[in-house]
N, CA and C atoms as an extended XYZ file, in Angstrom:
462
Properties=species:S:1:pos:R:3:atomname:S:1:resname:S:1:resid:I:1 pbc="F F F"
N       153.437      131.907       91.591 N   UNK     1
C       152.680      130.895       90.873 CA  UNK     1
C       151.341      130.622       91.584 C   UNK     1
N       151.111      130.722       92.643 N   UNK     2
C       149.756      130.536       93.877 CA  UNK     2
C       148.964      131.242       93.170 C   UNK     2
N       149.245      132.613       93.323 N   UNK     3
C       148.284      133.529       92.499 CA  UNK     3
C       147.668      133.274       91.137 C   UNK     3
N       148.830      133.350       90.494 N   UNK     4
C       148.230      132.742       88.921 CA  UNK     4
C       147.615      131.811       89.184 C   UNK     4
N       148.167      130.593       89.387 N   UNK     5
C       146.593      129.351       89.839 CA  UNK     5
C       145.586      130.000       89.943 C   UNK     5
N       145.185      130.855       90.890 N   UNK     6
C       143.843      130.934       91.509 CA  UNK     6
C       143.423      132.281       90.794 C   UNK     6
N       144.008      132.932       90.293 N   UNK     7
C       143.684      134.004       89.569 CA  UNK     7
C       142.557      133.819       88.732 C   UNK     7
N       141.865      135.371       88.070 N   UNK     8
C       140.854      135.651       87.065 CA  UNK     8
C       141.673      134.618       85.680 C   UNK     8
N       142.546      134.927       85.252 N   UNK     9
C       143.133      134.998       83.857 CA  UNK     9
C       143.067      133.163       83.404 C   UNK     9
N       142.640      132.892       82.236 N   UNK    10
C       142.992      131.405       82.145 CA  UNK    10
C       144.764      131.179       82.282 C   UNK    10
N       144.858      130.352       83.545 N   UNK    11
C       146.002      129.636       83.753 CA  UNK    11
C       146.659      128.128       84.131 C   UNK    11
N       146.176      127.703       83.176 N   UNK    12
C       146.131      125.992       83.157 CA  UNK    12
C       147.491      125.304       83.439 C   UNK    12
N       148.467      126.654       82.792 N   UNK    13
C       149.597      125.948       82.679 CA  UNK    13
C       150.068      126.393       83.585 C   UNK    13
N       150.085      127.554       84.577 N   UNK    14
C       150.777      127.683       86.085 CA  UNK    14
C       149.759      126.730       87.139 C   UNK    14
N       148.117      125.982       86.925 N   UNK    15
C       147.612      124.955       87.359 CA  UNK    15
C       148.681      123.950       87.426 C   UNK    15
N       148.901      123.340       85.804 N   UNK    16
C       149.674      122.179       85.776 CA  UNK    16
C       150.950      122.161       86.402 C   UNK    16
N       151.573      123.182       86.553 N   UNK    17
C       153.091      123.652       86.974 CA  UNK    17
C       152.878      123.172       88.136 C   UNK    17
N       151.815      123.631       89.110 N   UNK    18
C       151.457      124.074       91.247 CA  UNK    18
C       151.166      122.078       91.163 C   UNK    18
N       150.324      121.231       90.212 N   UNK    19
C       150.163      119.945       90.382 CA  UNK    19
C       151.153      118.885       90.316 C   UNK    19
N       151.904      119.138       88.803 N   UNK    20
C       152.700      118.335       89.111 CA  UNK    20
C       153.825      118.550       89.815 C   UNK    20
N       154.340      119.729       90.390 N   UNK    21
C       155.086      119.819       91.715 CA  UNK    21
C       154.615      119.607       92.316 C   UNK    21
N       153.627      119.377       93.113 N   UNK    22
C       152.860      119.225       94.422 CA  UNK    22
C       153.008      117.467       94.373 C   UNK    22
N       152.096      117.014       92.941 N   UNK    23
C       152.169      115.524       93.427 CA  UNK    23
C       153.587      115.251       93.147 C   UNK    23
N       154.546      115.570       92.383 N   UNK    24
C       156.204      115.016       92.941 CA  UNK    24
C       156.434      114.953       94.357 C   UNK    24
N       155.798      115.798       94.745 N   UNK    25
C       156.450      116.193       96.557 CA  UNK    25
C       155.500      115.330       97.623 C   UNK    25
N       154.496      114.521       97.500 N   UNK    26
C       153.827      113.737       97.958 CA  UNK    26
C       154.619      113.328       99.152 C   UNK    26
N       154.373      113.231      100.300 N   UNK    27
C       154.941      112.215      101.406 CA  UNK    27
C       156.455      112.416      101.475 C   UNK    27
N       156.987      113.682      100.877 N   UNK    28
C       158.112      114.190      101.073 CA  UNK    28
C       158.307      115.475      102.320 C   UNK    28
N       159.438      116.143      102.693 N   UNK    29
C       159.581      117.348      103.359 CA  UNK    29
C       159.276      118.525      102.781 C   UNK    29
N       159.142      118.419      100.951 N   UNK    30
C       158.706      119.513      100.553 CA  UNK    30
C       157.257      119.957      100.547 C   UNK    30
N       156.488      119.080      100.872 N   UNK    31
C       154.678      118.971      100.758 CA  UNK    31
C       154.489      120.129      102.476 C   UNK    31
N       155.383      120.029      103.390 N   UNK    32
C       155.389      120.151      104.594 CA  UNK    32
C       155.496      121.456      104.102 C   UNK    32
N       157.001      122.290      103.583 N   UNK    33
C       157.289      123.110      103.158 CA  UNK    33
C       156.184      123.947      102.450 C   UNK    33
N       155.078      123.208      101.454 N   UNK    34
C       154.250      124.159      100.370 CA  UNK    34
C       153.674      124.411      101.733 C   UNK    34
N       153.248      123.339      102.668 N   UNK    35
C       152.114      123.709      103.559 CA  UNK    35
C       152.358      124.996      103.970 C   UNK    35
N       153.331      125.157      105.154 N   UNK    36
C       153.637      126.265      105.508 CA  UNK    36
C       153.946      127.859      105.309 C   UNK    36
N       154.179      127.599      103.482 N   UNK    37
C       154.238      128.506      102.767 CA  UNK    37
C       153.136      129.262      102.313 C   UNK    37
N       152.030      128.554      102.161 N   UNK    38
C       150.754      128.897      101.878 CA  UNK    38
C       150.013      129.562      102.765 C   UNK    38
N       150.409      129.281      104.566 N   UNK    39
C       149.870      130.083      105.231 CA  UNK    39
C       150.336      130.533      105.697 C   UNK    39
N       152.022      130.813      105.610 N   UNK    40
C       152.257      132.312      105.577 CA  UNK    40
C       152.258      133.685      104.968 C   UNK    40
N       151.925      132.770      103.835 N   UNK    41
C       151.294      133.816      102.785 CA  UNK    41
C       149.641      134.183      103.119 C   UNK    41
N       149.157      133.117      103.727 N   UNK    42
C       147.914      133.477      104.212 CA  UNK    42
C       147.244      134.509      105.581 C   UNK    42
N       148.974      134.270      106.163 N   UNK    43
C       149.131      135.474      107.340 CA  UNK    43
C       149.090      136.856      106.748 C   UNK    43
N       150.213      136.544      106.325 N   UNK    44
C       151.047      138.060      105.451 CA  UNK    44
C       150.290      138.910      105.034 C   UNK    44
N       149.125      138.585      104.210 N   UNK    45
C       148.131      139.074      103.266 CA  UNK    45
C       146.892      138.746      103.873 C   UNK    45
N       146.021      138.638      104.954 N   UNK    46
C       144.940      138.703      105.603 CA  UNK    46
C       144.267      140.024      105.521 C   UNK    46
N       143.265      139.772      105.047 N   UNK    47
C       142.902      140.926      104.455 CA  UNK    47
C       142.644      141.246      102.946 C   UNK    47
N       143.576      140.893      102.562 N   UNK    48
C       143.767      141.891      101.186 CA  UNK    48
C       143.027      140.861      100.216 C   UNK    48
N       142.336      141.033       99.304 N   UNK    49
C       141.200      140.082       98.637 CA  UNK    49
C       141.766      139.705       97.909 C   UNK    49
N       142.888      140.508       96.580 N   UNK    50
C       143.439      140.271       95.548 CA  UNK    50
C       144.995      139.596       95.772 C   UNK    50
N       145.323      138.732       97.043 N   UNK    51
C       145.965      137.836       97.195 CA  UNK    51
C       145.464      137.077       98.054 C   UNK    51
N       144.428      137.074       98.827 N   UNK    52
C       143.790      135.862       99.252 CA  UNK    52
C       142.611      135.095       98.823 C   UNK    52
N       142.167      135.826       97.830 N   UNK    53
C       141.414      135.282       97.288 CA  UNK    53
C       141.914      134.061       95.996 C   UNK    53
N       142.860      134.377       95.435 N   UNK    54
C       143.134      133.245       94.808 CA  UNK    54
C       144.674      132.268       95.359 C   UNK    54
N       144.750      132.430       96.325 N   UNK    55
C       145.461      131.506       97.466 CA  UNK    55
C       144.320      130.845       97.732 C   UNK    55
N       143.313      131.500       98.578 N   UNK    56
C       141.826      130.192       98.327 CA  UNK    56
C       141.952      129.369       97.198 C   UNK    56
N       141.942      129.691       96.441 N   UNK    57
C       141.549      129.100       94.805 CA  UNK    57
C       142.746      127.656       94.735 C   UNK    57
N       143.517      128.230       95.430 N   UNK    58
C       145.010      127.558       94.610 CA  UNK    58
C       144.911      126.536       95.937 C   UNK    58
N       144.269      127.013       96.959 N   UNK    59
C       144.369      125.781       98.181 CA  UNK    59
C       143.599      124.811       98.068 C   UNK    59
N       142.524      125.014       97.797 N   UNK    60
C       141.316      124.531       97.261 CA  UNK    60
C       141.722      123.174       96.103 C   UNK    60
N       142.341      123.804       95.232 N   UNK    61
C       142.492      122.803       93.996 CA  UNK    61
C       143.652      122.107       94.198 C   UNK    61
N       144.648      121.878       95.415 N   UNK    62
C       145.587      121.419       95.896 CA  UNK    62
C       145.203      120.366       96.664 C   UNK    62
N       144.045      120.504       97.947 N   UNK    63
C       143.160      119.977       98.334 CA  UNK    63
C       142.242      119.020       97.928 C   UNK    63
N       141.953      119.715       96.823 N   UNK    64
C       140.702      118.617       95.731 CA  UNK    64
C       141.020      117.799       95.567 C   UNK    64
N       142.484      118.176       94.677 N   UNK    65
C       143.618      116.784       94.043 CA  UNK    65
C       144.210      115.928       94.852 C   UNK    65
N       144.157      116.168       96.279 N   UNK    66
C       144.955      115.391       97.398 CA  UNK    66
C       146.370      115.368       97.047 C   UNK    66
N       146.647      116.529       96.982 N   UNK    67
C       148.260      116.818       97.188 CA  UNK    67
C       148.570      116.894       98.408 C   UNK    67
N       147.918      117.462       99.144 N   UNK    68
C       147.776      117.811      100.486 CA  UNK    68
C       147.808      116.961      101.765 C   UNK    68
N       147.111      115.459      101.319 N   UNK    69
C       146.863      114.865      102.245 CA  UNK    69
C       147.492      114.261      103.274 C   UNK    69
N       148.546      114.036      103.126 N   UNK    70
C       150.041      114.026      104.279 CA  UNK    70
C       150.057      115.290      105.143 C   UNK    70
N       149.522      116.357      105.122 N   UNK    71
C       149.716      117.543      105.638 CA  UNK    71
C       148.155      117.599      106.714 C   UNK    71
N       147.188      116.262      106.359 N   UNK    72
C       145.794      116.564      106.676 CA  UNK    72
C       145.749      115.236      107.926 C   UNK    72
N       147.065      115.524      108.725 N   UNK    73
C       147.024      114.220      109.783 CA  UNK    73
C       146.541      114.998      111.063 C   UNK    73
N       146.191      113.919      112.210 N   UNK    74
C       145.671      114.522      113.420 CA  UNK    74
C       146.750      115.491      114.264 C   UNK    74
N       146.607      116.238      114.536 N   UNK    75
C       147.364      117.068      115.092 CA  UNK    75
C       148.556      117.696      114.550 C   UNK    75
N       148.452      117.733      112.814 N   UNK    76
C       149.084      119.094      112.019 CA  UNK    76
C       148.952      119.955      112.587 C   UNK    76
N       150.215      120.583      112.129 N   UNK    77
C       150.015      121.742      112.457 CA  UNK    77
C       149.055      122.806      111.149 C   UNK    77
N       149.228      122.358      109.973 N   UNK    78
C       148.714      122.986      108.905 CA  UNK    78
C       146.937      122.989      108.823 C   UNK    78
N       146.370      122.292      109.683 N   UNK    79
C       145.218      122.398      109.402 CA  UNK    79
C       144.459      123.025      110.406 C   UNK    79
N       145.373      123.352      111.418 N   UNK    80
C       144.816      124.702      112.725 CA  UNK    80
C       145.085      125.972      112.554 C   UNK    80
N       146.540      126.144      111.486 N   UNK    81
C       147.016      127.083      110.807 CA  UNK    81
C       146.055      127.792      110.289 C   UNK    81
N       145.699      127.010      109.450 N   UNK    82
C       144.866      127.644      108.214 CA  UNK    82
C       143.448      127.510      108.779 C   UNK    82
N       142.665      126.932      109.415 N   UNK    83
C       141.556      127.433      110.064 CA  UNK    83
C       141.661      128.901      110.715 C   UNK    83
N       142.890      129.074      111.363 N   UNK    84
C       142.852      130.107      112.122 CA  UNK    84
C       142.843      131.076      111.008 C   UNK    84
N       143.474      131.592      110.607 N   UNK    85
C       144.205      132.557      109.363 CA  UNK    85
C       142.659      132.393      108.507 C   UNK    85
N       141.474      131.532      108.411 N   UNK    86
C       140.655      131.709      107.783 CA  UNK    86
C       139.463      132.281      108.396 C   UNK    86
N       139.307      131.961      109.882 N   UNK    87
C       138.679      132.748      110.326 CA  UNK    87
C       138.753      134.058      110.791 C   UNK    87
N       140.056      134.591      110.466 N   UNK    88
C       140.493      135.682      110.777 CA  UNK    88
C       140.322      136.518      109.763 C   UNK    88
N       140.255      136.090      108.326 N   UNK    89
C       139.636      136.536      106.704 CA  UNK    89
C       138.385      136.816      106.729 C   UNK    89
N       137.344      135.998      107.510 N   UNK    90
C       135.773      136.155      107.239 CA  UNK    90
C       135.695      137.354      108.319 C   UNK    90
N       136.172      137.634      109.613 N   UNK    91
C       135.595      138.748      110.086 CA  UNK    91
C       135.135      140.181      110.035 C   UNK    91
N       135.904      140.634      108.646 N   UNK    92
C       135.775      141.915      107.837 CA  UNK    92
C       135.817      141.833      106.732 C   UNK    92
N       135.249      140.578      106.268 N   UNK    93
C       134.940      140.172      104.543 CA  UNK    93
C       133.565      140.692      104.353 C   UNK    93
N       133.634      141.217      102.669 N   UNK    94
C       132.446      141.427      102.664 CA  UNK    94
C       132.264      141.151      100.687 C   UNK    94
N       133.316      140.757      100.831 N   UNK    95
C       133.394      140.139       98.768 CA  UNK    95
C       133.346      138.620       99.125 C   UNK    95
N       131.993      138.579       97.880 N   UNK    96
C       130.833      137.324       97.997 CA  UNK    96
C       131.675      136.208       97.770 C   UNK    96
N       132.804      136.254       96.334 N   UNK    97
C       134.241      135.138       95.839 CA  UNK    97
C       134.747      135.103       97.052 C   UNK    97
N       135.020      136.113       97.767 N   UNK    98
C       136.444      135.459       98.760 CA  UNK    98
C       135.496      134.516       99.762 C   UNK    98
N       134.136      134.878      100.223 N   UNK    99
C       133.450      134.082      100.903 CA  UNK    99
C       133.416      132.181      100.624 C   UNK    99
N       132.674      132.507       99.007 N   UNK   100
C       132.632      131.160       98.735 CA  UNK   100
C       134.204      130.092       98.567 C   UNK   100
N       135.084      131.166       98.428 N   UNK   101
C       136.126      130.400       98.647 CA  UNK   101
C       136.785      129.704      100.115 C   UNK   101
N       136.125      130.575      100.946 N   UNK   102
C       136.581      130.228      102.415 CA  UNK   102
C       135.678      128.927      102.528 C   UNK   102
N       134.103      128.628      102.087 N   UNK   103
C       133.319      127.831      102.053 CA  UNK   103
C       133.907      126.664      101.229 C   UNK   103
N       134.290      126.953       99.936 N   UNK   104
C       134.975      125.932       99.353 CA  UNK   104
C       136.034      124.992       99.569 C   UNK   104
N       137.313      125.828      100.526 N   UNK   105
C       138.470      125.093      100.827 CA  UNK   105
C       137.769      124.626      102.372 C   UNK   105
N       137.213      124.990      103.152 N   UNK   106
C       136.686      124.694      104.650 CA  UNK   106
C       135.899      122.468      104.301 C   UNK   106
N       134.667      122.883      102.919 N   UNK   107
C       134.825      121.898      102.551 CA  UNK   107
C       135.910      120.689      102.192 C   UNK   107
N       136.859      121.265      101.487 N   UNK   108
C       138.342      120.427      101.153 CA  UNK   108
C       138.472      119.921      102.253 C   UNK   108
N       139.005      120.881      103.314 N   UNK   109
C       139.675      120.699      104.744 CA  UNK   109
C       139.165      119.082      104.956 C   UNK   109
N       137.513      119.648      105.191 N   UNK   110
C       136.686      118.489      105.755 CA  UNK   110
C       136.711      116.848      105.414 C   UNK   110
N       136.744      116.981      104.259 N   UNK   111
C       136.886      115.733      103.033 CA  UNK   111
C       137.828      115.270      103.939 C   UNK   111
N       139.026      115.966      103.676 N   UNK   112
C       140.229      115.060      103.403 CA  UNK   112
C       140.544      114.512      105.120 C   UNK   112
N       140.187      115.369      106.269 N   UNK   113
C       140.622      114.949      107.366 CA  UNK   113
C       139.767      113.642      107.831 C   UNK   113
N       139.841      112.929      109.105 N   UNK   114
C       139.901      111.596      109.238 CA  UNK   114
C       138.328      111.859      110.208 C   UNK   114
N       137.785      110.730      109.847 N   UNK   115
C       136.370      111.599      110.508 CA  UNK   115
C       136.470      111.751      112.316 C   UNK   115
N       136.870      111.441      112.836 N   UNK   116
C       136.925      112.148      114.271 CA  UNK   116
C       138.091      112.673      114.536 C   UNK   116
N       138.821      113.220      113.529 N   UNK   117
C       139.529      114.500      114.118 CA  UNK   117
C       139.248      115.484      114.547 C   UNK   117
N       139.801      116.735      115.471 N   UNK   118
C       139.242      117.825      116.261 CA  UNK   118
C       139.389      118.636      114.951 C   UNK   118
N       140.073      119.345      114.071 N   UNK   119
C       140.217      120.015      113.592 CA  UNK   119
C       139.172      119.617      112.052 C   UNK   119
N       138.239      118.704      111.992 N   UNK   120
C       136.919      118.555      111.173 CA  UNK   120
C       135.872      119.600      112.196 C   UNK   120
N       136.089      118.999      113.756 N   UNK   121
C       135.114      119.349      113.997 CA  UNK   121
C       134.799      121.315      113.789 C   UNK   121
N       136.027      121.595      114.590 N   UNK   122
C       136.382      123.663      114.005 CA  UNK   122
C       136.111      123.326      112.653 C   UNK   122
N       136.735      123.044      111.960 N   UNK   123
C       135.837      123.535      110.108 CA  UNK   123
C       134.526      122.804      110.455 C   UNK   123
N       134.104      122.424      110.760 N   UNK   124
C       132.516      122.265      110.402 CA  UNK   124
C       131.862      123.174      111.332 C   UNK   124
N       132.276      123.769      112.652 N   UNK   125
C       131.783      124.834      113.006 CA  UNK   125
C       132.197      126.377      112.279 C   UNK   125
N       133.674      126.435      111.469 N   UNK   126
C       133.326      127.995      110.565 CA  UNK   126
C       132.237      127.743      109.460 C   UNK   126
N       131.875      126.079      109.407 N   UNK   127
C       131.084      126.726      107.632 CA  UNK   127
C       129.425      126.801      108.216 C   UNK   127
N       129.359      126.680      109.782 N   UNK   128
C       127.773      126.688      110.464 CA  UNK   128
C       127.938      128.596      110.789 C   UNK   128
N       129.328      128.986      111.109 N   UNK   129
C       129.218      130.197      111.003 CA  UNK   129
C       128.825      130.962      109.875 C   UNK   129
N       129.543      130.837      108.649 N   UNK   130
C       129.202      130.958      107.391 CA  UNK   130
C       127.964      130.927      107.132 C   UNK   130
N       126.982      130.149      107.354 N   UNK   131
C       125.902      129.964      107.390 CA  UNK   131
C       124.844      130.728      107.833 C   UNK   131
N       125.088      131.234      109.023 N   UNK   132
C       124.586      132.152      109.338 CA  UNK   132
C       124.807      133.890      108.611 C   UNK   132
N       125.450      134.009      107.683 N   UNK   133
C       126.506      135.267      107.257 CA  UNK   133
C       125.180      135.582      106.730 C   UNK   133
N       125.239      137.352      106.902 N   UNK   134
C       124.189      137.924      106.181 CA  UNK   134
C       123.817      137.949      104.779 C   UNK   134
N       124.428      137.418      104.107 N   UNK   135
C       124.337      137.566      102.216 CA  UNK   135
C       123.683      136.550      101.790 C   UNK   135
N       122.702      136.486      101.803 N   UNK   136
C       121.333      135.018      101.488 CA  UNK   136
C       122.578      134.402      100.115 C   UNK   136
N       123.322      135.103       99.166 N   UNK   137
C       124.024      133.940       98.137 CA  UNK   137
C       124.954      133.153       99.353 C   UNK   137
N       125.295      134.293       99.987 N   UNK   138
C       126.650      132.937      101.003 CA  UNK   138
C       126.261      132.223      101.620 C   UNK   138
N       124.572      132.370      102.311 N   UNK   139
C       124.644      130.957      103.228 CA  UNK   139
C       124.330      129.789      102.168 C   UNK   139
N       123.438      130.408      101.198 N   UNK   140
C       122.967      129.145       99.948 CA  UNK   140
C       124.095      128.357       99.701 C   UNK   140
N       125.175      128.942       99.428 N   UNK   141
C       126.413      128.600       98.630 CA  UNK   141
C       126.739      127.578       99.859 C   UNK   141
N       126.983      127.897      100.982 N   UNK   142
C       127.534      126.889      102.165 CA  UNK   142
C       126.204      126.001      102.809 C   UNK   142
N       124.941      126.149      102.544 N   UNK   143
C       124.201      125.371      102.941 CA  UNK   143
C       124.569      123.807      102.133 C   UNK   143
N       124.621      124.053      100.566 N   UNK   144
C       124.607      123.063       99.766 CA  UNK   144
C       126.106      122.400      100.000 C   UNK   144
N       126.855      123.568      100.304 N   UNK   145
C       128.544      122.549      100.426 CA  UNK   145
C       128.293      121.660      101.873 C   UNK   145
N       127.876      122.653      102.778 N   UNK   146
C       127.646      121.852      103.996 CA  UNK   146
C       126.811      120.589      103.854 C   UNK   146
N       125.708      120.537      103.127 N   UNK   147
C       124.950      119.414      103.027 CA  UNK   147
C       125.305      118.354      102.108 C   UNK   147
N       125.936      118.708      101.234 N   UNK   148
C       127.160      117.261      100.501 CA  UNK   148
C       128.368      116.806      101.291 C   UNK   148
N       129.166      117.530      102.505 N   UNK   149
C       129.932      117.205      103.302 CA  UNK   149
C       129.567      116.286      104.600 C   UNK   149
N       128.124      116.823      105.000 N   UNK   150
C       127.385      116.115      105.471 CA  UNK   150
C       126.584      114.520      105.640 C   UNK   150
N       126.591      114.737      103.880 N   UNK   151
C       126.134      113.330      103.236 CA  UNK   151
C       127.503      112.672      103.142 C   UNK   151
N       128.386      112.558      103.024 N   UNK   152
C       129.864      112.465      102.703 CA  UNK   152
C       129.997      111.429      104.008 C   UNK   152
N       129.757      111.728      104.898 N   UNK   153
C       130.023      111.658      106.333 CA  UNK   153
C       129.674      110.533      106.838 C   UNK   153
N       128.489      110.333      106.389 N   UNK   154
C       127.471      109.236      106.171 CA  UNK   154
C       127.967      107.647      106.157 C   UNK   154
C-alpha cells in the first residue's frame, strides 16, 4: 500500500486507506510499528528509485498530515533512522523526483520536530547539502523549501 500511495497512478483510495489507518493509530504502539516499517523498507530498497521514490511520497504525506508526530519526539529513534537511510539515497542519486522528494520529506521532518532538537538541526544540514547539488532544478526546488522552513522558524 506505501507504494501505491506514492506511486505515478491516481491512488486516492490506497491515500485514504495509509490515512485513516495511520490517524486510528495516533499515540498508539502501532504508529511506532508504521515508523519502523517504513525505514526498513527504506533500508531494504536504498537505491532502487521505483520503491523509494514513492515511500518518499507516502512519508511525506504521512508527515504533512501529522500522523507521524508521536514518532517526531527528541531522541526517536525514527527520525535519525530516516535521516540516515536518506542520506545514504542522495549519494548516488541522480533522478531529479527522487531528489525533490528527499527535499520534500527533509522539510516535513523539520516542521514537525521541536525547534531545538538535534535531529532539526542534521535535516537542516542535508537540505544545505542539497543545496549545493549540481542540478540548478534541485537546488531551486530546496532553496524555496529551505526558505519557507526557515520563515516557519521565525
Amino acid at each position: 500500500i506505501i507504494i501505491s500511495v506514492g506511486g505515478k497512478t491516481d491512488s486516492s483510495h490506497a491515500t485514504a486507506a495509509l490515512l485513516d489507518h495511520a490517524k486510528k493509530a495516533i499515540g498508539t504502539p502501532t504508529t511506532e510499528r508504521l515508523g519502523r516499517i517504513l525505514v526498513e523498507l527504506f533500508k531494504r530498497h536504498n537505491g532502487i528509485g521505483r520503491v523509494t521514490l514513492p515511500l518518499l511520497r507516502s512519508i511525506d504525506i504521512l508527515l504533512t498530515r501529522r500522523c507521524l508526530d508521536s514518532l517526531m519526539k527528541e531522541g526517536c529513534e525514527f527520525c535519525s533512522s530516516l535521516l540516515s537511510c536518506m542520506e545514504a539515497e542522495i549519494s548516488n542519486c541522480r533522478d531529479i523526483h527522487r531528489l525533490f522528494a528527499l527535499a520534500d520529506v527533509a522539510s516535513a521532518i523539520t516542521s514537525a520536530l521541536s525547534p531545538n532538537a538535534s535531529d532539526k538541526r542534521s535535516c537542516l544540514r542535508f537540505m544545505c547539502i542539497l543545496l549545493g547539488h549540481e542540478y540548478p532544478r534541485v537546488r531551486s526546488h530546496v532553496a524555496e523549501i529551505l526558505y519557507l522552513v526557515l520563515d516557519e522558524m521565525d
